[in-house]
Short mmCIF file of C-alpha atoms in Angstrom, two decimals:
data_model
loop_
_atom_site.label_atom_id
_atom_site.label_comp_id
_atom_site.label_asym_id
_atom_site.label_seq_id
_atom_site.Cartn_x
_atom_site.Cartn_y
_atom_site.Cartn_z
CA UNK A 1285 -45.82 101.45 38.49
CA UNK A 1286 -48.26 104.14 39.73
CA UNK A 1287 -51.07 101.58 39.62
CA UNK A 1288 -49.06 99.13 41.81
CA UNK A 1289 -48.30 101.90 44.36
CA UNK A 1290 -52.00 102.82 44.63
CA UNK A 1291 -52.99 99.17 45.16
CA UNK A 1292 -50.24 98.81 47.78
CA UNK A 1293 -51.27 101.97 49.63
CA UNK A 1294 -54.93 100.83 49.63
CA UNK A 1295 -53.90 97.44 51.05
CA UNK A 1296 -51.70 99.17 53.64
CA UNK A 1297 -54.61 101.39 54.73
CA UNK A 1298 -56.94 98.39 55.12
CA UNK A 1299 -54.28 96.54 57.16
CA UNK A 1300 -53.62 99.57 59.34
CA UNK A 1301 -57.35 100.04 59.94
CA UNK A 1302 -57.72 96.35 60.90
CA UNK A 1303 -54.76 96.56 63.32
CA UNK A 1304 -56.16 99.71 64.98
CA UNK A 1305 -59.62 98.14 65.31
CA UNK A 1306 -58.19 95.01 66.97
CA UNK A 1307 -56.09 97.13 69.35
CA UNK A 1308 -59.13 99.20 70.35
CA UNK A 1309 -61.28 96.14 71.02
CA UNK A 1310 -58.44 94.57 73.03
CA UNK A 1311 -58.17 97.75 75.13
CA UNK A 1312 -61.94 97.79 75.73
CA UNK A 1313 -61.87 94.11 76.74
CA UNK A 1314 -59.01 94.78 79.18
CA UNK A 1315 -60.88 97.75 80.64
CA UNK A 1316 -63.98 95.59 81.17
CA UNK A 1317 -61.90 92.99 83.04
CA UNK A 1318 -60.22 95.69 85.17
CA UNK A 1319 -63.44 97.55 86.03
CA UNK A 1320 -65.07 96.42 89.28
CA UNK A 1321 -68.48 94.86 88.96
CA UNK A 1322 -71.48 96.52 90.60
CA UNK A 1323 -72.34 94.98 93.95
CA UNK A 1324 -75.29 92.65 93.67
CA UNK A 1325 -75.25 91.48 97.29
CA UNK A 1326 -77.21 93.39 99.95
CA UNK A 1327 -75.45 95.89 102.21
CA UNK A 1328 -73.49 93.90 104.81
CA UNK A 1329 -74.20 96.53 107.45
CA UNK A 1330 -77.96 96.17 106.88
CA UNK A 1331 -77.69 92.39 107.21
CA UNK A 1332 -75.80 92.61 110.50
CA UNK A 1333 -78.34 95.13 111.83
CA UNK A 1334 -81.22 92.84 110.88
CA UNK A 1335 -79.44 90.06 112.77
CA UNK A 1336 -78.95 92.35 115.78
CA UNK A 1337 -82.63 93.36 115.88
CA UNK A 1338 -84.01 89.94 114.91
CA UNK A 1339 -85.72 89.56 118.31
CA UNK A 1340 -87.95 92.55 117.60
CA UNK A 1341 -91.21 91.55 115.99
CA UNK A 1342 -93.82 93.62 114.23
CA UNK A 1343 -96.77 92.71 112.02
CA UNK A 1344 -95.95 95.05 109.14
CA UNK A 1345 -93.61 97.93 108.31
CA UNK A 1346 -94.85 101.44 109.06
CA UNK A 1347 -93.56 104.89 108.34
CA UNK A 1348 -91.69 106.92 110.92
CA UNK A 1349 -94.13 109.05 112.91
CA UNK A 1350 -91.72 111.30 114.83
CA UNK A 1351 -88.93 113.79 114.24
CA UNK A 1352 -85.94 114.71 116.40
CA UNK A 1353 -86.94 118.22 117.43
CA UNK A 1354 -83.96 119.12 119.61
CA UNK A 1355 -81.24 117.84 121.83
CA UNK A 1356 -77.75 118.17 123.23
CA UNK A 1357 -74.80 116.01 124.26
CA UNK A 1358 -72.36 116.06 127.16
CA UNK A 1359 -69.10 114.94 125.54
CA UNK A 1360 -65.80 114.20 127.25
CA UNK A 1361 -62.85 114.71 124.91
CA UNK A 1362 -59.07 114.66 125.39
CA UNK A 1363 -58.89 118.38 126.21
CA UNK A 1364 -60.87 120.36 128.81
CA UNK A 1365 -61.64 123.22 126.42
CA UNK A 1366 -63.41 120.93 123.94
CA UNK A 1367 -65.19 118.88 126.64
CA UNK A 1368 -68.60 119.89 127.89
CA UNK A 1369 -72.10 120.45 126.61
CA UNK A 1370 -72.66 120.53 122.85
CA UNK A 1371 -75.88 121.70 121.21
CA UNK A 1372 -77.43 119.71 118.38
CA UNK A 1373 -76.70 121.58 115.15
CA UNK A 1374 -78.10 119.06 112.65
CA UNK A 1375 -79.78 115.67 112.51
CA UNK A 1376 -80.88 113.21 109.85
CA UNK A 1377 -82.74 109.91 109.97
CA UNK A 1378 -82.15 107.43 107.14
CA UNK A 1379 -83.86 104.07 106.63
CA UNK A 1380 -81.38 101.18 106.53
CA UNK A 1381 -83.69 98.16 106.43
CA UNK A 1382 -87.29 97.34 107.33
CA UNK A 1383 -88.01 99.16 110.63
CA UNK A 1384 -84.27 99.88 111.15
CA UNK A 1385 -82.98 103.46 110.93
CA UNK A 1386 -79.70 105.35 111.30
CA UNK A 1387 -79.76 108.61 113.24
CA UNK A 1388 -76.90 110.96 112.28
CA UNK A 1389 -76.28 113.79 114.74
CA UNK A 1390 -73.98 116.81 114.52
CA UNK A 1391 -73.13 118.59 117.76
CA UNK A 1392 -71.32 121.90 118.19
CA UNK A 1393 -69.73 123.70 121.15
CA UNK A 1394 -68.47 127.27 121.09
CA UNK A 1395 -64.86 127.83 122.12
CA UNK A 1396 -64.85 130.04 125.22
CA UNK A 1397 -61.94 132.47 125.11
CA UNK A 1398 -60.45 134.00 128.27
CA UNK A 1399 -59.69 137.30 126.55
CA UNK A 1400 -61.86 139.46 124.32
CA UNK A 1401 -60.48 139.69 120.82
CA UNK A 1402 -61.74 140.26 117.29
CA UNK A 1403 -61.12 136.70 116.11
CA UNK A 1404 -64.15 134.97 114.57
CA UNK A 1405 -66.10 132.54 116.72
CA UNK A 1406 -64.88 128.95 116.67
CA UNK A 1407 -67.02 125.87 117.27
CA UNK A 1408 -65.87 122.37 118.14
CA UNK A 1409 -67.82 119.80 116.11
CA UNK A 1410 -68.63 116.22 117.02
CA UNK A 1411 -70.61 113.77 114.88
CA UNK A 1412 -72.36 110.68 116.15
CA UNK A 1413 -74.44 107.99 114.42
CA UNK A 1414 -76.81 105.56 116.13
CA UNK A 1415 -78.98 102.76 114.80
CA UNK A 1416 -82.45 102.11 116.16
CA UNK A 1417 -85.44 99.85 115.58
CA UNK A 1418 -88.94 101.31 115.49
CA UNK A 1419 -92.21 100.11 114.02
CA UNK A 1420 -94.63 102.86 114.98
CA UNK A 1421 -95.57 101.07 118.20
CA UNK A 1422 -94.94 101.86 121.85
CA UNK A 1423 -91.15 101.38 122.01
CA UNK A 1424 -87.88 102.37 120.37
CA UNK A 1425 -84.79 100.16 120.65
CA UNK A 1426 -81.35 101.74 120.18
CA UNK A 1427 -78.13 99.85 119.39
CA UNK A 1428 -75.33 101.16 121.61
CA UNK A 1429 -72.21 99.16 120.83
CA UNK A 1430 -73.26 95.54 121.37
CA UNK A 1431 -75.99 96.48 123.86
CA UNK A 1432 -79.63 97.45 123.43
CA UNK A 1433 -81.37 100.37 125.08
CA UNK A 1434 -85.17 100.27 124.98
CA UNK A 1435 -87.40 103.30 125.48
CA UNK A 1436 -91.11 102.89 126.23
CA UNK A 1437 -93.50 105.37 124.62
CA UNK A 1438 -96.34 106.23 126.99
CA UNK A 1439 -98.50 108.41 124.71
CA UNK A 1440 -98.10 109.95 121.30
CA UNK A 1441 -101.06 112.30 121.40
CA UNK A 1442 -103.51 113.81 123.84
CA UNK A 1443 -107.21 113.82 122.99
CA UNK A 1444 -109.39 116.46 124.59
CA UNK A 1445 -113.16 116.78 124.22
CA UNK A 1446 -114.42 120.33 124.62
CA UNK A 1447 -118.15 120.75 125.22
CA UNK A 1448 -119.39 123.99 123.73
CA UNK A 1449 -123.09 123.57 124.45
CA UNK A 1450 -125.59 120.80 125.17
CA UNK A 1451 -125.62 119.88 121.49
CA UNK A 1452 -122.13 120.69 120.23
CA UNK A 1453 -118.65 119.62 121.17
CA UNK A 1454 -115.22 119.46 119.58
CA UNK A 1455 -112.41 116.91 119.74
CA UNK A 1456 -108.91 118.33 119.80
CA UNK A 1457 -105.82 116.18 119.38
CA UNK A 1458 -102.40 117.42 120.44
CA UNK A 1459 -99.24 115.61 119.37
CA UNK A 1460 -96.92 115.01 122.32
CA UNK A 1461 -93.18 115.10 122.78
CA UNK A 1462 -90.85 112.61 124.43
CA UNK A 1463 -87.46 113.04 126.08
CA UNK A 1464 -84.93 110.24 125.91
CA UNK A 1465 -81.32 110.04 127.03
CA UNK A 1466 -78.61 107.41 126.73
CA UNK A 1467 -74.90 107.05 127.46
CA UNK A 1468 -72.42 105.92 124.82
CA UNK A 1469 -68.88 105.74 126.21
CA UNK A 1470 -67.85 109.26 127.20
CA UNK A 1471 -70.93 110.78 125.57
CA UNK A 1472 -74.36 111.33 127.07
CA UNK A 1473 -76.98 112.16 124.46
CA UNK A 1474 -80.32 113.78 125.28
CA UNK A 1475 -82.94 114.03 122.54
CA UNK A 1476 -86.40 115.51 122.22
CA UNK A 1477 -88.73 113.55 119.92
CA UNK A 1478 -91.88 115.12 118.53
CA UNK A 1479 -94.63 112.84 117.24
CA UNK A 1480 -96.55 113.84 114.14
#
């Protein structure tokens, strides 16, 4: 009788193990079906931007040769106290596609209080993002809604030859800056670009 019980308990353990294994594999298979697949198609936003800027031509991609060195924005909001001039607190340029970039800007404006109190300073914050096309040439094209705004670049650097004597001279190159401004709805953005 003891021998029969041991054989039965061994068979029960094998059956239980088999049932648990099948349940686990069924759960894993269900989880695989439920899990979303990784996107294999290109970013739809990048495709639409390439379509928008398809008229711009350039021989080959180049790296960005300027930085946004400063700026401000005149922003009209729903309330008078938050409307006005905002200073640029942060900026970032990210590549989206070949020669197409996204400029993310953060603007801040200090709340002006009528009375002097000990409350900490408060700043209104506005964030704006703009796409532009640039290939290192003599123009930058911004996308503002469904319209384009093109900026011509006159010079990126100034070359000066300094004669020290009849036999010696030096060539000095100074990187230039460029101001650009555009209107986007109730916002006027002014930026200072510095070439490098």
